[in-house]
Amino acid sequence: MKILRKLICAFILSIVIGVTGLSAAEEGLIFYLPFEDSIDAAEAAGNVAGASKGKLSFVEGHEGQGIKLSPGAKLSYEIQDNFNVSTGTIMFWFKAEWKINQEGRYWFFQNSAMDIYRICWENKSSLTFRANSDKGPAIFKGGIPDIPKGKWTHVALTWNQNQGMAFYINGEVVRNVKKTWKAALKKWDKRFNIDSRVGKEETGKSGIIDE
């Protein structure tokens, strides 16, 4: 089976607000990274080519292989035609290798319009998702329970700028935000990233991302 099916699955979606929050109906896959001997996309509405920085490796994944980014490593891809800022879904499997109390930051998805990341600081770890408008931050939801070490966890985020956002862990809604905003990318922002960040207080603890 191809690896990392729907790693960054930015769909054209039909999204409605229901009793359990946002639900998404697939209408078309616009970006797909299988990571079969290449970091390039197998399917893309725009440029398929990926760029990398730092050490990364293919290891055993949830299905077949997965990709591991060592601390400080990063993958990036062109945004144009590959990411719908107004509505979409991102989903992936992740197996953490960090310890809950070890400081670090890991961006599962990041650009100036939206990001999903894990952070640990002062012995407190959690997941966060954000959305930005043309006037600044529009949605910021943190404090989501951390991904446990050594266990495969499925993560998904759906969004629609006319309705809101919903964050799922293993198929269950853990955060649901009903809000409208004018989604926007910064003019300088041409790529989206998967980024195992290293900084003065961030040691970039890693994990394996798959399917």
Coordinates of N, CA and C in Angstrom, one line a residue:
M1 N 0.8 -1.2 0.0 CA 0.0 0.0 0.0 C 0.9 1.2 0.0
K2 N 0.4 2.3 -0.7 CA 1.2 3.5 -0.8 C 1.3 4.1 0.6
I3 N 2.4 4.7 0.9 CA 2.6 5.3 2.2 C 2.1 6.8 2.2
L4 N 1.8 7.3 3.4 CA 1.4 8.6 3.6 C 0.2 9.0 2.7
R5 N -0.8 8.1 2.5 CA -1.9 8.4 1.8 C -2.7 9.5 2.6
K6 N -2.9 10.6 1.9 CA -3.6 11.8 2.5 C -2.8 12.4 3.6
L7 N -1.5 12.5 3.4 CA -0.6 13.2 4.4 C -1.1 14.7 4.5
I8 N -1.0 15.3 3.3 CA -1.6 16.7 3.3 C -2.8 16.6 2.3
C9 N -4.0 16.2 2.7 CA -5.1 16.1 1.9 C -5.9 17.3 1.9
A10 N -5.6 18.3 1.0 CA -6.4 19.5 0.9 C -7.5 19.3 -0.1
F11 N -8.7 19.0 0.4 CA -9.8 18.7 -0.5 C -10.7 19.9 -0.9
I12 N -11.3 19.9 -2.0 CA -12.5 20.8 -2.3 C -13.6 20.1 -1.5
L13 N -14.2 20.8 -0.5 CA -15.1 20.2 0.4 C -16.5 20.8 0.4
S14 N -17.5 19.9 0.7 CA -18.8 20.4 1.1 C -18.9 20.2 2.6
I15 N -18.9 21.3 3.3 CA -18.8 21.2 4.8 C -20.1 21.9 5.4
V16 N -20.7 21.2 6.4 CA -21.8 21.7 7.0 C -21.7 21.7 8.5
I17 N -22.4 22.5 9.2 CA -22.4 22.5 10.7 C -23.5 21.6 11.1
G18 N -23.1 20.5 11.9 CA -24.1 19.6 12.4 C -24.1 19.5 13.9
V19 N -24.7 18.5 14.4 CA -24.8 18.3 15.9 C -23.4 18.0 16.4
T20 N -22.6 17.3 15.7 CA -21.2 16.9 16.2 C -20.2 17.9 15.7
G21 N -20.6 19.0 14.9 CA -19.6 19.9 14.4 C -19.5 19.9 13.0
L22 N -18.3 20.2 12.5 CA -18.1 20.2 11.0 C -17.9 18.8 10.5
S23 N -18.6 18.5 9.4 CA -18.3 17.2 8.7 C -18.0 17.5 7.3
A24 N -17.2 16.7 6.7 CA -16.7 16.9 5.4 C -17.0 15.8 4.4
A25 N -17.4 16.2 3.2 CA -17.6 15.2 2.1 C -16.6 15.5 1.0
E26 N -15.8 14.4 0.7 CA -14.8 14.5 -0.3 C -15.4 14.8 -1.7
E27 N -14.8 15.8 -2.3 CA -15.2 16.1 -3.7 C -14.0 16.0 -4.6
G28 N -12.8 16.0 -4.1 CA -11.6 15.9 -5.0 C -10.3 16.1 -4.2
L29 N -9.4 15.1 -4.4 CA -8.1 15.2 -3.8 C -7.2 16.1 -4.6
I30 N -6.7 17.2 -4.0 CA -5.8 18.1 -4.8 C -4.3 18.0 -4.4
F31 N -4.0 17.2 -3.4 CA -2.6 17.1 -3.1 C -2.4 15.8 -2.3
Y32 N -1.4 14.9 -2.8 CA -1.2 13.6 -2.2 C 0.2 13.2 -2.2
L33 N 0.8 12.9 -1.0 CA 2.2 12.6 -0.8 C 2.3 11.1 -0.4
P34 N 2.7 10.2 -1.3 CA 2.9 8.8 -1.0 C 4.3 8.5 -0.4
F35 N 5.3 9.4 -0.6 CA 6.6 9.2 -0.1 C 7.2 7.8 -0.5
E36 N 7.0 7.4 -1.7 CA 7.6 6.2 -2.2 C 8.9 6.6 -2.9
D37 N 10.0 6.5 -2.2 CA 11.4 6.8 -2.7 C 11.5 8.2 -3.2
S38 N 10.6 9.1 -2.8 CA 10.6 10.5 -3.2 C 9.8 11.3 -2.3
I39 N 10.2 12.6 -2.1 CA 9.4 13.5 -1.3 C 8.4 14.2 -2.1
D40 N 8.4 14.0 -3.5 CA 7.5 14.7 -4.4 C 6.1 14.1 -4.2
A41 N 5.1 15.0 -4.6 CA 3.7 14.5 -4.6 C 3.5 13.6 -5.7
A42 N 2.6 12.6 -5.5 CA 2.2 11.6 -6.5 C 1.0 12.2 -7.3
E43 N 0.2 13.0 -6.6 CA -0.9 13.7 -7.2 C -0.9 15.2 -6.7
A44 N -1.1 16.1 -7.6 CA -1.1 17.5 -7.2 C -1.8 18.3 -8.3
A45 N -2.6 19.3 -7.8 CA -3.2 20.3 -8.8 C -2.2 21.3 -9.2
G46 N -1.1 21.5 -8.4 CA 0.0 22.4 -8.8 C 1.3 21.7 -9.0
N47 N 2.4 22.3 -8.6 CA 3.7 21.7 -8.7 C 3.8 20.5 -7.7
V48 N 4.4 19.4 -8.2 CA 4.5 18.2 -7.4 C 5.8 18.2 -6.6
A49 N 6.8 19.0 -7.0 CA 8.1 18.9 -6.4 C 8.1 19.4 -4.9
G50 N 8.8 18.6 -4.1 CA 9.0 19.0 -2.7 C 10.5 19.4 -2.5
A51 N 10.7 20.1 -1.4 CA 12.1 20.5 -1.0 C 12.3 20.1 0.4
S52 N 13.5 19.7 0.8 CA 13.8 19.3 2.1 C 15.0 20.0 2.7
K53 N 15.1 20.0 4.0 CA 16.2 20.5 4.7 C 16.4 19.7 6.0
G54 N 17.7 19.3 6.2 CA 18.0 18.5 7.4 C 17.8 17.0 7.1
K55 N 17.9 16.2 8.2 CA 17.9 14.7 8.1 C 16.5 14.2 8.1
L56 N 16.2 13.4 7.1 CA 14.9 12.6 7.2 C 15.2 11.2 6.7
S57 N 14.3 10.3 7.1 CA 14.5 8.9 6.8 C 13.2 8.2 6.6
F58 N 13.2 7.1 5.8 CA 12.0 6.3 5.6 C 12.1 5.1 6.6
V59 N 11.1 4.9 7.4 CA 11.1 3.9 8.4 C 9.7 3.1 8.4
E60 N 9.6 2.1 9.2 CA 8.3 1.4 9.2 C 7.2 2.3 9.7
G61 N 6.1 2.3 8.9 CA 5.0 3.2 9.2 C 3.8 2.5 9.6
H62 N 2.7 3.2 9.6 CA 1.4 2.6 10.0 C 1.0 1.6 8.9
E63 N 1.2 1.9 7.6 CA 1.0 1.0 6.5 C 2.2 1.1 5.6
G64 N 3.0 0.1 5.5 CA 4.2 0.2 4.7 C 5.2 1.0 5.4
Q65 N 5.7 2.1 4.7 CA 6.7 3.0 5.3 C 6.1 4.3 5.7
G66 N 6.8 5.0 6.6 CA 6.5 6.3 7.0 C 7.7 7.1 6.9
I67 N 7.6 8.4 7.1 CA 8.8 9.3 7.1 C 9.1 10.0 8.4
K68 N 10.3 10.0 8.8 CA 10.7 10.5 10.1 C 11.6 11.8 9.8
L69 N 11.2 12.9 10.4 CA 12.0 14.1 10.4 C 12.8 14.2 11.7
S70 N 14.1 14.2 11.5 CA 14.9 14.5 12.7 C 14.8 15.9 13.2
P71 N 15.2 16.2 14.4 CA 15.1 17.6 14.9 C 15.8 18.6 14.0
G72 N 15.0 19.6 13.6 CA 15.5 20.6 12.7 C 15.2 20.4 11.2
A73 N 14.7 19.2 10.9 CA 14.4 18.9 9.5 C 13.1 19.5 9.1
K74 N 12.9 19.7 7.7 CA 11.7 20.3 7.2 C 11.5 19.9 5.8
L75 N 10.2 19.7 5.5 CA 9.7 19.5 4.1 C 8.9 20.7 3.7
S76 N 8.9 21.1 2.4 CA 8.1 22.2 2.0 C 7.6 22.0 0.6
Y77 N 6.4 22.5 0.3 CA 5.8 22.4 -1.0 C 5.1 23.7 -1.4
E78 N 5.0 23.9 -2.8 CA 4.4 25.1 -3.3 C 2.9 25.1 -2.9
I79 N 2.4 26.3 -2.5 CA 1.0 26.5 -2.1 C 0.1 26.6 -3.3
Q80 N 0.5 27.2 -4.4 CA -0.3 27.6 -5.5 C -1.0 26.3 -6.1
D81 N -2.3 26.3 -6.1 CA -3.1 25.2 -6.6 C -3.1 23.9 -5.7
N82 N -2.2 23.9 -4.7 CA -2.1 22.7 -3.9 C -2.7 22.8 -2.5
F83 N -3.2 24.0 -2.2 CA -3.8 24.3 -0.9 C -4.9 25.3 -1.1
N84 N -6.1 24.9 -0.6 CA -7.3 25.7 -0.7 C -7.4 26.4 0.7
V85 N -7.1 27.7 0.7 CA -7.1 28.5 2.0 C -8.5 28.6 2.6
S86 N -9.6 28.5 1.7 CA -10.9 28.8 2.2 C -11.6 27.6 2.8
T87 N -11.4 26.4 2.3 CA -12.1 25.2 2.7 C -11.2 24.0 2.4
G88 N -11.2 23.0 3.3 CA -10.5 21.8 3.1 C -10.3 20.9 4.3
T89 N -9.5 19.9 4.1 CA -9.2 18.9 5.1 C -7.8 18.5 5.0
I90 N -7.1 18.4 6.2 CA -5.8 17.8 6.3 C -5.9 16.6 7.2
M91 N -5.3 15.4 6.8 CA -5.3 14.3 7.8 C -4.1 13.4 7.6
F92 N -3.7 12.8 8.7 CA -2.5 12.0 8.7 C -2.5 11.1 9.9
W93 N -1.6 10.0 9.9 CA -1.3 9.2 11.0 C 0.1 9.7 11.6
F94 N 0.2 9.7 12.9 CA 1.5 10.1 13.5 C 1.8 9.2 14.7
K95 N 3.1 8.8 14.8 CA 3.6 8.1 15.9 C 4.7 8.9 16.6
A96 N 4.4 9.4 17.8 CA 5.4 10.3 18.4 C 6.5 9.5 19.0
E97 N 7.7 10.1 19.0 CA 8.9 9.6 19.6 C 9.4 10.4 20.8
W98 N 8.7 11.6 20.9 CA 9.1 12.5 22.0 C 8.6 12.0 23.4
K99 N 9.2 12.5 24.5 CA 8.6 12.3 25.8 C 7.7 13.4 26.1
I100 N 6.7 13.2 26.8 CA 5.7 14.2 27.0 C 6.3 15.5 27.7
N101 N 7.3 15.3 28.5 CA 7.8 16.5 29.2 C 9.1 17.0 28.6
Q102 N 9.4 16.6 27.4 CA 10.6 17.1 26.7 C 10.2 18.2 25.8
E103 N 10.8 19.4 26.0 CA 10.5 20.6 25.2 C 10.8 20.4 23.7
G104 N 9.9 20.9 22.9 CA 10.1 20.9 21.5 C 8.9 21.4 20.8
R105 N 9.0 21.5 19.5 CA 7.8 21.9 18.7 C 7.9 21.2 17.3
Y106 N 6.7 20.8 16.9 CA 6.6 20.0 15.6 C 5.4 20.6 14.8
W107 N 5.7 21.1 13.7 CA 4.6 21.6 12.8 C 4.2 20.5 11.9
F108 N 2.9 20.0 12.0 CA 2.4 19.0 11.1 C 2.0 19.7 9.8
F109 N 1.6 20.9 9.9 CA 1.3 21.7 8.7 C 1.4 23.2 9.1
Q110 N 2.1 23.9 8.2 CA 2.3 25.3 8.5 C 2.4 26.2 7.3
N111 N 1.7 27.3 7.3 CA 1.9 28.4 6.4 C 1.3 29.7 7.1
S112 N 1.2 30.8 6.4 CA 0.8 32.0 7.1 C -0.7 32.1 7.3
A113 N -1.5 31.2 6.6 CA -2.9 31.2 6.8 C -3.4 30.3 7.9
M114 N -2.6 29.2 8.1 CA -3.1 28.1 9.0 C -2.0 27.3 9.4
D115 N -2.1 26.7 10.6 CA -1.1 25.7 11.1 C -1.7 24.8 12.1
I116 N -1.0 23.6 12.2 CA -1.3 22.6 13.2 C 0.0 22.2 13.8
Y117 N 0.2 22.3 15.1 CA 1.5 22.0 15.7 C 1.3 21.4 17.1
R118 N 2.4 20.8 17.6 CA 2.5 20.3 18.9 C 3.6 21.0 19.6
I119 N 3.4 21.5 20.8 CA 4.4 22.2 21.6 C 4.5 21.7 23.0
C120 N 5.7 21.6 23.5 CA 6.0 21.3 24.9 C 6.9 22.4 25.5
W121 N 6.4 23.0 26.5 CA 7.2 24.1 27.2 C 6.9 24.1 28.6
E122 N 7.9 24.2 29.4 CA 7.8 24.1 30.9 C 7.0 22.9 31.4
N123 N 7.4 21.8 30.8 CA 6.8 20.5 31.1 C 5.3 20.3 30.8
K124 N 4.8 21.2 30.0 CA 3.4 21.1 29.6 C 3.3 20.9 28.0
S125 N 2.7 19.9 27.6 CA 2.6 19.6 26.1 C 1.2 19.6 25.7
S126 N 0.9 20.0 24.4 CA -0.4 20.0 23.9 C -0.4 20.2 22.4
L127 N -1.5 20.0 21.7 CA -1.7 20.3 20.3 C -2.4 21.6 20.1
T128 N -2.2 22.3 19.0 CA -2.8 23.6 18.7 C -3.1 23.7 17.2
F129 N -4.2 24.3 16.9 CA -4.5 24.7 15.5 C -4.9 26.2 15.5
R130 N -4.5 26.8 14.4 CA -4.8 28.3 14.2 C -5.2 28.6 12.8
A131 N -6.0 29.6 12.6 CA -6.3 30.2 11.3 C -6.1 31.7 11.4
N132 N -5.6 32.3 10.3 CA -5.4 33.7 10.3 C -6.2 34.3 9.2
S133 N -6.7 35.5 9.4 CA -7.4 36.3 8.4 C -6.5 37.4 7.8
D134 N -7.0 38.2 6.9 CA -6.2 39.3 6.3 C -6.0 40.4 7.4
K135 N -6.6 40.3 8.5 CA -6.5 41.3 9.6 C -5.7 40.8 10.8
G136 N -5.3 39.5 10.8 CA -4.6 38.9 11.9 C -5.2 37.6 12.3
P137 N -4.9 37.1 13.6 CA -5.4 35.8 14.1 C -6.9 35.8 14.1
A138 N -7.5 34.7 13.6 CA -9.0 34.6 13.6 C -9.4 33.5 14.5
I139 N -8.7 32.4 14.5 CA -9.0 31.2 15.4 C -7.7 30.7 16.0
F140 N -7.8 30.5 17.3 CA -6.6 29.9 18.0 C -7.1 29.0 19.1
K141 N -6.9 27.7 18.9 CA -7.3 26.7 19.9 C -6.2 25.8 20.3
G142 N -5.8 25.9 21.5 CA -4.7 25.1 22.1 C -5.2 24.2 23.2
G143 N -4.3 23.6 24.0 CA -4.7 22.8 25.1 C -5.3 21.5 24.7
I144 N -5.1 21.1 23.5 CA -5.6 19.8 23.1 C -4.6 18.7 23.6
P145 N -5.1 17.6 24.2 CA -4.3 16.6 24.7 C -3.2 16.1 23.7
D146 N -2.0 15.9 24.2 CA -0.9 15.6 23.4 C -1.0 14.2 22.8
I147 N -0.3 13.9 21.6 CA -0.3 12.6 21.0 C 0.6 11.7 21.9
P148 N 0.1 10.6 22.3 CA 1.0 9.7 23.2 C 2.2 9.1 22.5
K149 N 3.2 8.9 23.2 CA 4.4 8.4 22.7 C 4.2 6.9 22.3
G150 N 4.8 6.5 21.1 CA 4.8 5.1 20.7 C 3.5 4.5 20.2
K151 N 2.5 5.3 20.0 CA 1.2 4.8 19.6 C 0.7 5.6 18.3
W152 N 0.2 4.9 17.3 CA -0.3 5.5 16.1 C -1.6 6.3 16.4
T153 N -1.6 7.5 16.0 CA -2.7 8.4 16.3 C -3.2 9.1 15.0
H154 N -4.5 9.1 14.7 CA -5.0 9.7 13.5 C -5.4 11.1 13.8
V155 N -5.0 12.1 13.0 CA -5.2 13.5 13.3 C -5.9 14.1 12.0
A156 N -6.9 14.9 12.2 CA -7.6 15.5 11.0 C -8.1 16.9 11.4
L157 N -8.0 17.8 10.5 CA -8.5 19.2 10.7 C -9.4 19.5 9.4
T158 N -10.6 20.0 9.7 CA -11.4 20.5 8.6 C -11.7 22.0 8.8
W159 N -11.9 22.7 7.7 CA -12.1 24.1 7.9 C -13.0 24.6 6.7
N160 N -13.8 25.7 7.0 CA -14.5 26.4 6.0 C -14.7 27.8 6.5
Q161 N -14.1 28.8 5.8 CA -14.1 30.2 6.3 C -15.5 30.8 6.5
N162 N -16.5 30.1 6.0 CA -17.9 30.6 6.2 C -18.6 29.9 7.3
Q163 N -17.9 28.9 8.0 CA -18.6 28.2 9.0 C -17.7 27.9 10.2
G164 N -16.5 27.6 10.1 CA -15.6 27.3 11.2 C -14.6 26.2 11.0
M165 N -14.1 25.6 12.1 CA -13.1 24.6 12.0 C -13.4 23.5 13.0
A166 N -13.0 22.2 12.7 CA -13.2 21.1 13.6 C -11.9 20.3 13.6
F167 N -11.5 19.9 14.8 CA -10.2 19.1 15.0 C -10.6 17.7 15.5
Y168 N -10.0 16.7 14.9 CA -10.4 15.3 15.2 C -9.1 14.5 15.7
I169 N -9.3 13.7 16.7 CA -8.3 12.7 17.1 C -8.9 11.4 17.0
N170 N -8.3 10.5 16.2 CA -8.9 9.1 16.1 C -10.4 9.1 15.8
G171 N -10.8 10.0 14.9 CA -12.2 10.1 14.5 C -13.1 10.8 15.4
E172 N -12.7 11.3 16.5 CA -13.5 11.9 17.5 C -13.3 13.4 17.5
V173 N -14.3 14.3 17.5 CA -14.1 15.7 17.5 C -13.7 16.1 18.9
V174 N -12.5 16.8 19.0 CA -12.0 17.3 20.3 C -12.1 18.8 20.4
R175 N -12.2 19.5 19.3 CA -12.4 20.9 19.3 C -13.3 21.3 18.1
N176 N -14.3 22.1 18.3 CA -15.2 22.6 17.3 C -15.4 24.1 17.4
V177 N -15.1 24.8 16.4 CA -15.2 26.3 16.4 C -16.1 26.7 15.4
K178 N -17.2 27.4 15.7 CA -18.1 28.0 14.8 C -17.8 29.5 14.6
K179 N -17.3 29.8 13.5 CA -16.8 31.2 13.2 C -16.6 31.4 11.7
T180 N -16.8 32.7 11.3 CA -16.5 33.1 9.9 C -15.3 34.0 10.0
W181 N -14.5 33.9 8.9 CA -13.3 34.8 8.8 C -12.9 34.9 7.3
K182 N -12.2 35.9 7.0 CA -11.7 36.0 5.6 C -10.3 35.5 5.5
A183 N -10.2 34.2 5.1 CA -8.9 33.5 5.0 C -8.0 34.2 4.1
A184 N -6.7 34.3 4.5 CA -5.7 35.0 3.6 C -4.3 34.5 3.9
L185 N -3.5 34.4 2.8 CA -2.1 34.1 2.9 C -1.3 35.4 2.8
K186 N -0.2 35.5 3.5 CA 0.7 36.6 3.3 C 1.3 36.6 1.9
K187 N 1.5 37.7 1.3 CA 2.0 37.8 -0.1 C 3.3 37.1 -0.3
W188 N 4.1 37.1 0.8 CA 5.4 36.5 0.7 C 5.4 34.9 0.9
D189 N 4.2 34.4 1.3 CA 4.1 33.0 1.7 C 3.8 32.2 0.4
K190 N 4.7 31.5 -0.1 CA 4.5 30.7 -1.3 C 4.5 29.2 -1.1
R191 N 4.8 28.7 0.1 CA 5.0 27.3 0.4 C 4.3 26.9 1.7
F192 N 4.0 25.7 1.9 CA 3.6 25.1 3.2 C 4.6 24.1 3.6
N193 N 4.7 23.9 5.0 CA 5.8 23.2 5.5 C 5.3 22.1 6.5
I194 N 6.1 21.0 6.6 CA 6.1 20.0 7.7 C 7.4 20.2 8.4
D195 N 7.5 20.6 9.6 CA 8.7 21.2 10.2 C 8.9 20.7 11.6
S196 N 10.0 20.1 11.8 CA 10.5 19.7 13.2 C 11.4 20.7 13.7
R197 N 10.8 21.7 14.3 CA 11.5 23.0 14.7 C 12.6 22.8 15.8
V198 N 13.7 23.5 15.7 CA 14.7 23.6 16.7 C 14.9 25.1 17.0
G199 N 14.9 25.4 18.3 CA 15.2 26.8 18.7 C 15.9 26.8 20.0
K200 N 16.0 28.0 20.6 CA 16.7 28.1 21.9 C 16.0 27.3 23.0
E201 N 14.7 27.3 23.0 CA 13.9 26.5 24.0 C 13.1 25.4 23.4
E202 N 13.5 25.0 22.2 CA 12.8 24.0 21.5 C 13.7 23.0 20.9
T203 N 13.7 21.7 21.3 CA 14.6 20.7 20.9 C 14.1 19.9 19.7
G204 N 12.9 20.2 19.2 CA 12.4 19.6 18.0 C 12.3 18.1 18.1
K205 N 11.7 17.5 19.2 CA 11.5 16.1 19.3 C 10.6 15.6 18.1
S206 N 11.0 14.4 17.7 CA 10.4 14.0 16.4 C 9.5 12.8 16.5
G207 N 9.0 12.3 15.4 CA 8.1 11.2 15.3 C 8.0 10.7 13.8
I208 N 7.1 9.8 13.6 CA 6.9 9.2 12.2 C 5.5 9.6 11.7
I209 N 5.5 10.1 10.5 CA 4.2 10.5 9.9 C 3.9 9.6 8.7
D210 N 2.7 9.2 8.6 CA 2.3 8.2 7.6 C 0.9 8.3 7.1
E211 N 0.7 7.7 6.0 CA -0.6 7.5 5.3 C -1.6 8.7 5.5

